[in-house]
Short mmCIF file of C-alpha atoms and ligand atoms in Angstrom, two decimals:
data_model
loop_
_atom_site.label_atom_id
_atom_site.label_comp_id
_atom_site.label_asym_id
_atom_site.label_seq_id
_atom_site.Cartn_x
_atom_site.Cartn_y
_atom_site.Cartn_z
CA UNK A 25 3.49 14.35 -33.88
CA UNK A 26 0.88 11.60 -33.59
CA UNK A 27 0.78 10.30 -30.02
CA UNK A 28 1.15 6.55 -29.63
CA UNK A 29 -1.92 6.56 -27.45
CA UNK A 30 -4.75 9.02 -27.39
CA UNK A 31 -7.83 8.72 -25.22
CA UNK A 32 -10.56 11.21 -26.17
CA UNK A 33 -13.58 12.13 -24.11
CA UNK A 34 -13.66 8.89 -22.15
CA UNK A 35 -16.79 8.42 -20.06
CA UNK A 36 -17.61 5.46 -17.91
CA UNK A 37 -20.51 4.76 -15.56
CA UNK A 38 -21.17 2.09 -13.00
CA UNK A 39 -24.84 1.30 -12.52
CA UNK A 40 -25.87 4.67 -13.95
CA UNK A 41 -23.36 6.59 -11.88
CA UNK A 42 -20.82 8.31 -14.15
CA UNK A 43 -17.30 8.25 -12.65
CA UNK A 44 -15.32 9.46 -15.70
CA UNK A 45 -16.77 12.57 -17.30
CA UNK A 46 -14.95 12.89 -20.62
CA UNK A 47 -11.27 12.35 -19.93
CA UNK A 48 -8.57 13.25 -22.47
CA UNK A 49 -5.17 11.66 -22.06
CA UNK A 50 -2.27 11.07 -24.44
CA UNK A 51 1.07 9.29 -24.32
CA UNK A 52 3.99 9.81 -26.70
CA UNK A 53 6.76 7.26 -27.36
CA UNK A 54 9.45 7.44 -24.69
CA UNK A 55 7.16 9.50 -22.52
CA UNK A 56 6.48 8.84 -18.85
CA UNK A 57 3.07 10.35 -18.20
CA UNK A 58 1.98 10.27 -14.57
CA UNK A 59 -1.64 10.09 -13.51
CA UNK A 60 -2.41 11.36 -10.02
CA UNK A 61 -5.53 11.98 -7.99
CA UNK A 62 -7.40 11.32 -4.79
CA UNK A 63 -8.65 7.81 -4.00
CA UNK A 64 -11.77 7.40 -6.09
CA UNK A 65 -10.78 10.06 -8.66
CA UNK A 66 -11.07 7.52 -11.46
CA UNK A 67 -7.45 6.59 -12.17
CA UNK A 68 -7.95 2.83 -12.06
CA UNK A 69 -11.17 3.10 -14.04
CA UNK A 70 -9.38 4.98 -16.84
CA UNK A 71 -6.63 2.37 -16.82
CA UNK A 72 -9.19 -0.43 -16.88
CA UNK A 73 -10.72 1.08 -20.03
CA UNK A 74 -7.28 0.90 -21.58
CA UNK A 75 -6.80 -2.64 -20.30
CA UNK A 76 -9.94 -3.79 -22.11
CA UNK A 77 -11.88 -4.51 -18.94
CA UNK A 78 -15.04 -2.65 -19.88
CA UNK A 79 -17.20 -2.96 -22.97
CA UNK A 80 -19.43 -0.01 -22.15
CA UNK A 81 -17.16 3.04 -22.07
CA UNK A 82 -17.88 6.07 -24.23
CA UNK A 83 -15.31 8.09 -26.13
CA UNK A 84 -12.45 7.10 -28.38
CA UNK A 85 -9.16 5.30 -27.95
CA UNK A 86 -6.61 5.78 -30.75
CA UNK A 87 -3.34 3.94 -31.17
CA UNK A 88 -0.97 5.76 -33.52
CA UNK A 89 -3.96 7.73 -34.73
CA UNK A 90 -6.04 4.64 -35.50
CA UNK A 91 -9.29 4.27 -33.56
CA UNK A 92 -9.51 0.98 -31.67
CA UNK A 93 -12.19 -0.47 -29.46
CA UNK A 94 -10.69 -2.31 -26.50
CA UNK A 95 -13.32 -4.55 -25.02
CA UNK A 96 -11.25 -7.58 -24.01
CA UNK A 97 -8.03 -7.77 -22.02
CA UNK A 98 -6.62 -9.93 -24.83
CA UNK A 99 -7.24 -7.12 -27.33
CA UNK A 100 -5.30 -4.68 -25.19
CA UNK A 101 -2.43 -7.08 -24.77
CA UNK A 102 -2.38 -7.75 -28.51
CA UNK A 103 -2.32 -3.98 -29.10
CA UNK A 104 0.87 -3.81 -27.03
CA UNK A 105 -0.70 -2.43 -23.84
CA UNK A 106 0.56 -4.09 -20.70
CA UNK A 107 -1.12 -3.19 -17.42
CA UNK A 108 0.12 -3.82 -13.92
CA UNK A 109 -3.11 -3.60 -11.97
CA UNK A 110 -3.35 -2.40 -8.42
CA UNK A 111 -4.54 -5.83 -7.30
CA UNK A 112 -2.09 -8.65 -7.63
CA UNK A 113 -2.76 -11.29 -10.25
CA UNK A 114 -0.08 -13.84 -9.39
CA UNK A 115 -0.85 -17.53 -9.06
CA UNK A 116 -0.31 -18.08 -5.32
CA UNK A 117 1.26 -21.53 -5.64
CA UNK A 118 3.70 -20.59 -8.39
CA UNK A 119 7.09 -19.06 -7.83
CA UNK A 120 8.33 -15.97 -9.67
CA UNK A 121 9.64 -17.82 -12.75
CA UNK A 122 6.46 -19.91 -13.07
CA UNK A 123 4.33 -16.80 -12.82
CA UNK A 124 6.41 -15.10 -15.48
CA UNK A 125 5.98 -18.06 -17.83
CA UNK A 126 2.24 -18.33 -17.26
CA UNK A 127 0.35 -18.95 -20.49
CA UNK A 128 3.47 -19.30 -22.63
CA UNK A 129 5.36 -22.06 -20.91
CA UNK A 130 8.35 -23.42 -22.82
CA UNK A 131 7.69 -26.99 -24.00
CA UNK A 132 9.88 -29.94 -24.71
CA UNK A 133 9.53 -31.94 -27.91
CA UNK A 134 6.90 -34.27 -26.46
CA UNK A 135 4.82 -31.18 -25.64
CA UNK A 136 5.56 -31.42 -21.94
CA UNK A 137 6.15 -28.26 -20.01
CA UNK A 138 9.89 -27.70 -19.61
CA UNK A 139 10.16 -26.79 -15.94
CA UNK A 140 13.89 -26.36 -16.13
CA UNK A 141 13.61 -23.89 -18.98
CA UNK A 142 10.96 -21.96 -17.02
CA UNK A 143 13.41 -21.48 -14.18
CA UNK A 144 16.33 -20.64 -16.47
CA UNK A 145 14.31 -18.14 -18.53
CA UNK A 146 12.78 -16.63 -15.44
CA UNK A 147 16.13 -16.15 -13.80
CA UNK A 148 17.54 -14.59 -16.96
CA UNK A 149 14.66 -12.14 -17.16
CA UNK A 150 14.88 -11.17 -13.50
CA UNK A 151 18.64 -10.76 -13.77
CA UNK A 152 18.31 -8.58 -16.85
CA UNK A 153 15.96 -6.33 -14.89
CA UNK A 154 18.26 -6.36 -11.90
CA UNK A 155 15.59 -7.85 -9.66
CA UNK A 156 16.58 -10.30 -6.96
CA UNK A 157 13.54 -12.42 -6.20
CA UNK A 158 14.27 -15.77 -4.54
CA UNK A 159 13.62 -18.81 -6.73
CA UNK A 160 11.30 -21.63 -5.68
CA UNK A 161 9.27 -19.49 -3.27
CA UNK A 162 5.54 -19.57 -4.10
CA UNK A 163 3.91 -16.14 -4.50
CA UNK A 164 1.75 -16.60 -1.41
CA UNK A 165 4.89 -16.86 0.72
CA UNK A 166 6.65 -13.90 -0.87
CA UNK A 167 6.81 -10.52 0.79
CA UNK A 168 4.46 -7.95 -0.69
CA UNK A 169 7.44 -6.20 -2.25
CA UNK A 170 8.58 -9.36 -4.02
CA UNK A 171 5.07 -10.00 -5.28
CA UNK A 172 4.97 -6.48 -6.63
CA UNK A 173 8.34 -6.85 -8.33
CA UNK A 174 7.21 -10.14 -9.89
CA UNK A 175 4.13 -8.37 -11.30
CA UNK A 176 6.37 -5.71 -12.74
CA UNK A 177 8.70 -8.26 -14.31
CA UNK A 178 5.69 -10.03 -15.79
CA UNK A 179 4.42 -6.87 -17.41
CA UNK A 180 7.85 -5.91 -18.70
CA UNK A 181 8.38 -9.34 -20.22
CA UNK A 182 5.51 -8.79 -22.65
CA UNK A 183 7.38 -6.47 -25.01
CA UNK A 184 4.73 -3.87 -24.47
CA UNK A 185 4.75 -0.58 -26.34
CA UNK A 186 2.63 0.99 -23.61
CA UNK A 187 3.28 0.03 -20.03
CA UNK A 188 0.75 1.00 -17.40
CA UNK A 189 1.63 0.92 -13.73
CA UNK A 190 -1.14 1.43 -11.19
CA UNK A 191 0.60 2.40 -7.95
CA UNK A 192 3.57 0.11 -8.42
CA UNK A 193 5.58 1.48 -5.52
CA UNK A 194 3.10 1.77 -2.67
CA UNK A 195 4.49 -1.46 -1.23
CA UNK A 196 8.14 -0.87 -2.04
CA UNK A 197 10.84 0.58 0.15
CA UNK A 198 12.89 3.54 -1.03
CA UNK A 199 15.79 1.49 -2.36
CA UNK A 200 13.45 -0.76 -4.33
CA UNK A 201 11.64 2.25 -5.71
CA UNK A 202 14.88 3.70 -6.94
CA UNK A 203 15.68 0.39 -8.62
CA UNK A 204 12.25 0.39 -10.23
CA UNK A 205 12.76 3.94 -11.51
CA UNK A 206 15.91 2.85 -13.28
CA UNK A 207 13.96 0.08 -14.96
CA UNK A 208 11.22 2.49 -15.96
CA UNK A 209 13.69 4.97 -17.39
CA UNK A 210 15.39 2.18 -19.31
CA UNK A 211 12.18 0.88 -20.93
CA UNK A 212 11.07 4.40 -21.72
CA UNK A 213 14.40 5.11 -23.42
CA UNK A 214 13.77 2.00 -25.49
CA UNK A 215 10.65 3.72 -26.86
CA UNK A 216 7.95 2.44 -24.53
CA UNK A 217 5.29 4.90 -23.38
CA UNK A 218 4.74 4.65 -19.64
CA UNK A 219 1.58 5.54 -17.73
CA UNK A 220 2.50 5.90 -14.12
CA UNK A 221 0.00 6.14 -11.26
CA UNK A 222 1.26 7.01 -7.82
CA UNK A 223 0.37 8.83 -4.60
CA UNK A 224 4.01 9.76 -4.07
CA UNK A 225 4.19 13.21 -5.57
CA UNK A 226 7.93 13.59 -5.03
CA UNK A 227 8.40 10.39 -6.97
CA UNK A 228 5.98 11.49 -9.68
CA UNK A 229 7.81 14.77 -10.18
CA UNK A 230 11.18 13.08 -10.33
CA UNK A 231 10.26 10.42 -12.86
CA UNK A 232 7.49 11.81 -15.04
CA UNK A 233 7.75 13.96 -18.15
CA UNK A 234 4.14 15.05 -17.88
CA UNK A 235 1.54 14.84 -15.15
CA UNK A 236 -2.24 14.65 -15.41
CA UNK A 237 -4.34 15.34 -12.33
CA UNK A 238 -7.76 13.70 -12.15
CA UNK A 239 -10.33 14.95 -9.69
CA UNK A 240 -13.76 13.36 -9.39
CA UNK A 241 -13.57 11.97 -12.89
CA UNK A 242 -12.37 15.17 -14.60
CA UNK A 243 -8.92 16.19 -15.78
CA UNK A 244 -8.00 19.32 -13.84
CA UNK A 245 -4.51 19.66 -15.26
CA UNK A 246 -2.11 18.16 -17.79
CA UNK A 247 1.32 19.71 -17.77
CA UNK A 248 5.09 19.17 -17.87
CA UNK A 249 6.46 17.84 -14.57
CA UNK A 250 9.25 20.39 -14.39
CA UNK A 251 6.72 23.21 -14.15
CA UNK A 252 4.95 21.66 -11.16
CA UNK A 253 5.60 21.50 -7.44
CA UNK A 254 4.49 19.01 -4.80
CA UNK A 255 2.41 21.61 -3.01
CA UNK A 256 0.82 22.78 -6.23
CA UNK A 257 -0.06 19.24 -7.21
CA UNK A 258 -1.41 18.42 -3.77
CA UNK A 259 -3.67 21.46 -3.93
CA UNK A 260 -5.00 20.43 -7.35
CA UNK A 261 -5.60 16.88 -6.15
CA UNK A 262 -7.64 17.79 -3.11
CA UNK A 263 -9.19 20.84 -4.77
CA UNK A 264 -8.37 23.13 -1.87
CA UNK A 265 -5.44 24.29 0.21
CA UNK A 266 -3.56 21.14 1.23
CA UNK A 267 -4.23 21.33 4.94
CA UNK A 268 -3.47 17.71 5.74
CA UNK A 269 0.01 17.69 4.29
CA UNK A 270 2.51 16.21 6.64
CA UNK A 271 3.09 19.16 8.88
CA UNK A 272 4.87 18.06 11.99
CA UNK A 273 2.15 17.66 14.57
CA UNK A 274 2.79 19.60 17.77
CA UNK A 275 3.43 17.29 20.67
CA UNK A 276 3.90 17.64 24.32
CA UNK A 277 7.03 15.70 25.12
CA UNK A 278 6.32 14.64 28.70
CA UNK A 279 6.01 10.88 28.50
CA UNK A 280 3.58 8.83 30.56
CA UNK A 281 4.46 5.61 32.40
CA UNK A 282 6.12 2.74 30.54
CA UNK A 283 3.34 0.59 29.05
CA UNK A 284 5.27 -2.01 27.13
CA UNK A 285 8.81 -3.13 27.69
CA UNK A 286 10.78 -5.58 25.58
CA UNK A 287 13.77 -7.23 27.18
CA UNK A 288 16.03 -9.15 24.82
CA UNK A 289 12.79 -9.88 23.02
CA UNK A 290 12.42 -10.96 19.40
CA UNK A 291 11.38 -13.54 16.90
CA UNK A 292 12.69 -16.96 17.99
CA UNK A 293 16.15 -17.51 16.59
CA UNK A 294 16.75 -13.81 15.94
CA UNK A 295 18.68 -11.28 17.98
CA UNK A 296 16.64 -9.92 20.87
CA UNK A 297 15.73 -6.26 21.29
CA UNK A 298 15.26 -4.15 24.36
CA UNK A 299 12.84 -1.30 24.09
CA UNK A 300 10.33 0.70 26.12
CA UNK A 301 7.25 2.55 24.94
CA UNK A 302 5.39 4.95 27.21
CA UNK A 303 1.71 5.74 27.43
CA UNK A 304 0.96 8.33 24.78
CA UNK A 305 4.20 7.78 22.92
CA UNK A 306 4.34 7.05 19.21
CA UNK A 307 7.52 5.17 18.38
CA UNK A 308 8.44 4.86 14.72
CA UNK A 309 10.41 2.00 13.23
CA UNK A 310 12.28 2.98 10.09
CA UNK A 311 13.96 0.44 7.85
CA UNK A 312 14.11 -1.12 4.42
CA UNK A 313 11.77 -3.84 3.24
CA UNK A 314 13.04 -7.04 4.83
CA UNK A 315 14.74 -5.27 7.72
CA UNK A 316 12.60 -7.18 10.21
CA UNK A 317 10.10 -4.55 11.33
CA UNK A 318 7.03 -6.61 10.43
CA UNK A 319 8.37 -9.76 12.09
CA UNK A 320 9.12 -7.83 15.26
CA UNK A 321 5.59 -6.42 15.39
CA UNK A 322 4.17 -9.86 14.67
CA UNK A 323 6.23 -11.40 17.47
CA UNK A 324 5.01 -8.76 19.92
CA UNK A 325 1.37 -9.46 19.14
CA UNK A 326 1.76 -13.24 19.30
CA UNK A 327 1.51 -13.93 15.59
CA UNK A 328 5.03 -15.39 15.53
CA UNK A 329 6.93 -17.47 18.08
CA UNK A 330 9.09 -15.18 20.18
CA UNK A 331 11.86 -15.41 22.72
CA UNK A 332 12.84 -13.04 25.51
CA UNK A 333 10.70 -11.08 27.92
CA UNK A 334 7.73 -8.83 27.31
CA UNK A 335 6.28 -6.73 30.14
CA UNK A 336 2.98 -4.88 30.09
CA UNK A 337 2.57 -2.22 32.76
CA UNK A 338 5.40 -3.87 34.67
CA UNK A 339 4.16 -7.47 34.60
CA UNK A 340 5.75 -10.15 32.47
CA UNK A 341 3.25 -11.68 30.04
CA UNK A 342 3.38 -14.39 27.40
CA UNK A 343 1.36 -13.40 24.36
CA UNK A 344 1.25 -16.73 22.59
CA UNK A 345 -1.34 -15.83 20.00
CA UNK A 346 -2.98 -12.69 18.61
CA UNK A 347 -6.13 -13.65 20.57
CA UNK A 348 -4.22 -13.69 23.86
CA UNK A 349 -2.48 -10.45 22.91
CA UNK A 350 -5.86 -8.84 22.17
CA UNK A 351 -7.10 -9.81 25.63
CA UNK A 352 -4.16 -7.89 27.04
CA UNK A 353 -4.98 -4.96 24.77
CA UNK A 354 -2.08 -5.47 22.35
CA UNK A 355 -3.36 -5.19 18.78
CA UNK A 356 -1.70 -5.18 15.39
CA UNK A 357 -2.97 -3.33 12.34
CA UNK A 358 -1.22 -5.43 9.71
CA UNK A 359 0.49 -4.32 6.55
CA UNK A 360 -1.62 -6.20 4.07
CA UNK A 361 -5.14 -5.13 4.93
CA UNK A 362 -6.71 -7.26 2.22
CA UNK A 363 -5.32 -10.62 3.23
CA UNK A 364 -4.53 -10.22 6.90
CA UNK A 365 -6.91 -7.60 8.15
CA UNK A 366 -10.33 -7.10 6.72
CA UNK A 367 -13.08 -9.45 5.67
CA UNK A 368 -13.60 -7.72 2.34
CA UNK A 369 -17.03 -9.12 1.49
CA UNK A 370 -18.52 -8.34 4.90
CA UNK A 371 -20.03 -5.10 6.06
CA UNK A 372 -18.05 -2.16 7.44
CA UNK A 373 -19.85 -2.41 10.79
CA UNK A 374 -19.27 -6.11 11.09
CA UNK A 375 -15.58 -5.61 10.42
CA UNK A 376 -15.33 -2.91 13.06
CA UNK A 377 -16.72 -5.05 15.88
CA UNK A 378 -15.13 -8.29 14.73
CA UNK A 379 -12.69 -8.51 17.63
CA UNK A 380 -14.50 -6.63 20.37
CA UNK A 381 -17.95 -8.12 19.78
CA UNK A 382 -17.69 -11.00 22.22
CA UNK A 383 -16.28 -8.89 24.99
CA UNK A 384 -18.31 -5.74 24.80
CA UNK A 385 -21.70 -6.48 23.37
CA UNK A 386 -22.47 -10.03 24.46
CA UNK A 387 -23.70 -11.12 27.81
CA UNK A 388 -24.44 -14.74 28.60
CA UNK A 389 -24.07 -15.38 24.90
CA UNK A 390 -26.69 -12.85 23.87
CA UNK A 391 -25.47 -10.13 21.55
CA UNK A 392 -26.97 -6.77 22.32
CA UNK A 393 -27.79 -5.69 18.82
CA UNK A 394 -28.89 -2.18 19.70
CA UNK A 395 -25.76 -1.42 21.71
CA UNK A 396 -23.66 -2.97 19.00
CA UNK A 397 -25.30 -0.89 16.26
CA UNK A 398 -24.92 2.27 18.27
CA UNK A 399 -21.25 1.57 18.92
CA UNK A 400 -20.71 0.98 15.20
CA UNK A 401 -22.42 4.20 14.19
CA UNK A 402 -20.48 6.17 16.72
CA UNK A 403 -17.19 4.67 15.57
CA UNK A 404 -17.93 5.34 11.89
CA UNK A 405 -18.61 8.98 12.71
CA UNK A 406 -15.77 9.43 15.13
CA UNK A 407 -13.18 7.91 12.84
CA UNK A 408 -14.56 9.58 9.73
CA UNK A 409 -15.05 6.45 7.65
CA UNK A 410 -16.74 7.45 4.42
CA UNK A 411 -19.18 4.69 3.60
CA UNK A 412 -22.68 4.57 2.15
CA UNK A 413 -23.85 2.64 5.24
CA UNK A 414 -22.50 0.42 7.97
CA UNK A 415 -23.67 -2.53 5.90
CA UNK A 416 -21.77 -1.63 2.74
CA UNK A 417 -19.04 -4.20 2.08
CA UNK A 418 -15.52 -3.19 2.95
CA UNK A 419 -14.50 -4.01 -0.63
CA UNK A 420 -16.65 -1.09 -1.82
CA UNK A 421 -14.60 1.44 0.20
CA UNK A 422 -11.56 3.32 -1.05
CA UNK A 423 -8.17 2.19 0.23
CA UNK A 424 -7.99 5.05 2.72
CA UNK A 425 -11.36 4.23 4.19
CA UNK A 426 -10.51 0.52 4.35
CA UNK A 427 -7.45 1.42 6.35
CA UNK A 428 -9.50 3.67 8.64
CA UNK A 429 -11.88 0.74 9.18
CA UNK A 430 -8.98 -1.43 10.25
CA UNK A 431 -7.64 1.19 12.65
CA UNK A 432 -11.14 1.86 13.97
CA UNK A 433 -11.54 -1.83 14.71
CA UNK A 434 -8.30 -1.87 16.67
CA UNK A 435 -9.32 1.31 18.50
CA UNK A 436 -12.78 0.20 19.63
CA UNK A 437 -11.23 -2.84 21.31
CA UNK A 438 -9.70 -0.48 23.95
CA UNK A 439 -6.06 -1.10 23.08
CA UNK A 440 -3.20 -0.52 25.48
CA UNK A 441 -0.54 -1.01 22.83
CA UNK A 442 -1.20 -0.44 19.15
CA UNK A 443 1.17 -1.83 16.55
CA UNK A 444 0.79 -0.45 13.05
CA UNK A 445 2.55 -1.83 10.01
CA UNK A 446 2.58 0.64 7.10
CA UNK A 447 -0.59 2.41 8.24
CA UNK A 448 -0.91 4.58 5.13
CA UNK A 449 0.39 2.37 2.32
CA UNK A 450 -1.49 3.11 -0.87
CA UNK A 451 -3.57 5.85 0.74
CA UNK A 452 -3.97 9.35 -0.69
CA UNK A 453 -2.83 12.57 0.95
CA UNK A 454 -6.21 13.54 2.41
CA UNK A 455 -6.80 10.16 4.04
CA UNK A 456 -3.19 10.09 5.24
CA UNK A 457 -3.72 13.28 7.20
CA UNK A 458 -6.87 11.82 8.72
CA UNK A 459 -5.11 8.62 9.72
CA UNK A 460 -2.34 10.65 11.37
CA UNK A 461 -4.79 12.63 13.48
CA UNK A 462 -6.61 9.43 14.36
CA UNK A 463 -3.39 7.85 15.62
CA UNK A 464 -2.43 11.00 17.48
CA UNK A 465 -5.74 11.10 19.27
CA UNK A 466 -5.29 7.47 20.33
CA UNK A 467 -1.87 8.32 21.69
CA UNK A 468 -3.33 11.31 23.50
CA UNK A 469 -5.69 8.90 25.22
CA UNK A 470 -2.65 7.07 26.57
CA UNK A 471 -2.23 4.27 24.03
CA UNK A 472 1.39 3.29 23.37
CA UNK A 473 1.87 3.11 19.59
CA UNK A 474 4.58 1.49 17.51
CA UNK A 475 4.49 2.37 13.82
CA UNK A 476 6.54 0.71 11.11
CA UNK A 477 6.64 2.71 7.91
CA UNK A 478 8.61 2.96 4.68
CA UNK A 479 7.84 6.65 4.48
CA UNK A 480 10.54 8.59 6.27
CA UNK A 481 8.54 11.76 5.90
CA UNK A 482 5.60 10.04 7.55
CA UNK A 483 7.66 8.81 10.49
CA UNK A 484 9.07 12.27 11.03
CA UNK A 485 5.62 13.83 10.92
CA UNK A 486 3.82 11.28 13.05
CA UNK A 487 6.22 9.86 15.62
CA UNK A 488 7.68 11.25 18.82
CA UNK A 489 10.69 8.98 18.55
CA UNK A 490 12.22 6.89 15.79
CA UNK A 491 14.51 3.88 15.75
CA UNK A 492 16.08 2.36 12.67
CA UNK A 493 15.73 -1.42 12.25
CA UNK A 494 18.38 -3.34 10.36
CA UNK A 495 18.59 -7.12 10.04
CA UNK A 496 16.06 -7.58 12.82
CA UNK A 497 17.94 -5.33 15.21
CA UNK A 498 16.37 -2.15 16.55
CA UNK A 499 18.90 0.66 16.75
CA UNK A 500 19.09 3.63 19.07
CA UNK A 501 15.84 5.48 19.75
CA UNK A 502 16.08 9.17 18.82
CA UNK A 503 13.64 12.03 19.24
CA UNK A 504 12.24 12.66 15.78
CA UNK A 505 12.71 16.39 16.32
CA UNK A 506 16.46 15.70 16.32
CA UNK A 507 16.37 13.74 13.06
CA UNK A 508 16.01 14.57 9.40
CA UNK A 509 15.29 12.60 6.27
CA UNK A 510 18.84 12.36 5.07
CA UNK A 511 20.19 11.07 8.39
CA UNK A 512 17.53 8.41 8.66
CA UNK A 513 17.93 7.34 5.07
CA UNK A 514 21.65 6.97 5.53
CA UNK A 515 21.18 4.89 8.69
CA UNK A 516 18.58 2.68 7.04
CA UNK A 517 20.52 1.85 3.97
CA UNK A 518 24.00 1.43 5.33
CA UNK A 519 25.69 -1.39 3.52
CA UNK A 520 25.51 -5.11 4.28
CA UNK A 521 22.86 -4.73 6.91
CA UNK A 522 19.89 -6.15 5.10
CA UNK A 523 18.47 -9.51 5.99
P1 ADP B 13 -8.87 5.65 -8.20
O1 ADP B 13 -8.17 4.54 -8.89
O2 ADP B 13 -8.51 7.00 -8.72
O3 ADP B 13 -8.73 5.57 -6.71
P2 ADP B 13 -11.26 4.34 -9.16
O4 ADP B 13 -11.12 4.41 -10.63
O5 ADP B 13 -10.93 3.06 -8.51
O6 ADP B 13 -10.44 5.53 -8.49
O7 ADP B 13 -12.74 4.72 -8.75
C1 ADP B 13 -13.45 5.81 -9.32
C2 ADP B 13 -14.90 5.74 -8.86
O8 ADP B 13 -15.53 4.64 -9.49
C3 ADP B 13 -15.05 5.53 -7.36
O9 ADP B 13 -16.14 6.28 -6.92
C4 ADP B 13 -15.35 4.04 -7.24
O10 ADP B 13 -16.14 3.80 -6.10
C5 ADP B 13 -16.11 3.78 -8.53
N1 ADP B 13 -15.91 2.40 -8.99
C6 ADP B 13 -14.75 1.86 -9.43
N2 ADP B 13 -14.93 0.58 -9.81
C7 ADP B 13 -16.23 0.30 -9.59
C8 ADP B 13 -17.04 -0.85 -9.80
N3 ADP B 13 -16.53 -1.97 -10.31
N4 ADP B 13 -18.35 -0.77 -9.46
C9 ADP B 13 -18.87 0.38 -8.97
N5 ADP B 13 -18.17 1.50 -8.76
C10 ADP B 13 -16.87 1.48 -9.08
MG1 MG B 14 -6.92 3.04 -8.04
#
């Protein structure tokens, strides 16, 4: 049978450096074909060829056996290829419906844009997909999950025959992922071919018909999903025995002194929470998207108005802003590293010392460049950030290394309490393992860590203790050794408890 899409011997170079070395990839109608690989393996580049982003690729693309040359995004769209890119493309000031209508707004007779029809059509589309995204909220105010779901709705609304999803679920909670899978299965049953990129191998194996593994720009395997295992895939992805897979890290359980204590503390106007974290303890917060984990972390580090009492090493403190919190050694590694964390166009080194510069390397207003440079080099080595140089822009790093940069920055500021929101979102298995050991070594130095994550497996592997957050309320703290995935999942998603 002729595949609906065939890519043959695709090669692509950037500035003379070849990153795809002759990739073959096909998609049949109704097929869900997953594409997996390490950060930097070439997945997005392959997808960008298909999306018409490059004019200078080598090799052939055939649609229903007919060779095509895709050198403009419009040509891809016209050929029925709809791509949800890894980076969001929403208009920040538009709400979901307006973003969905972009470029094909319904008009009234006088040629004026029919804003009412935009909202009605948008709602109808979202309803038909079973997506509940609030109306009238501009994209820049939406949660990351809602932005992602809007992107997905936008792509699905194009009547594509080939739908490409580049890591659509890295920002979604379990329940939302499951909802997305239903949508994917439905469109694939309708005849659409789906290209699905994800780091979640369990999810890949459950949804895909076939899986292709890319490593360093080469296909190392294409095969039916039901003949593959997670461990087998992980080994192919990293090209060696998967050492960094989430083995539960051995921990001594004797806790140090209480470092941070919350007493009826929370976001203003929300229920307060009481909680203690000890030196060297890693406390995990499990919950669904919207359960209030991020707002709690933001309140603790002064990024949101809070009520109640917060004690650090026994003394009550008021952390009214992130700057004040940082002076007390309370730092947040935020969820959205691109918009809240890193200065993407600045150097890796500059990003690392951004917050500690004034305190550590300046004296009477004079920055000690040599000491600063040395500290940067040491940090890059110690935290294993893979970068061409300390001056390379953060935007040139892979997602995993960007995240390590963010954690390194928080670490070099001598934190007492580290708050981490989704520390490994969108990061591959290898980098995940490295981030876990990085966090563990911080804890071993006595830092109290609070980690919010959507990955239950991750919380179980990384944290000493775990509490489930529902509707802004932190539940009972349990030793993670006493918990399992099913129990946590059940607690997280019990009915009627979402915000
Ligand atoms: P993946 O999506 O699998 O993580 P990418 O396709 O993004 O991988 O990257 C593959 C390789 O191509 C990486 O080494 C990356 O640094 C490089 N690369 C991607 N886009 C560009 C670009 N615009 N300029 C230079 N190098 C790039
Ligand atoms: Mg990518």
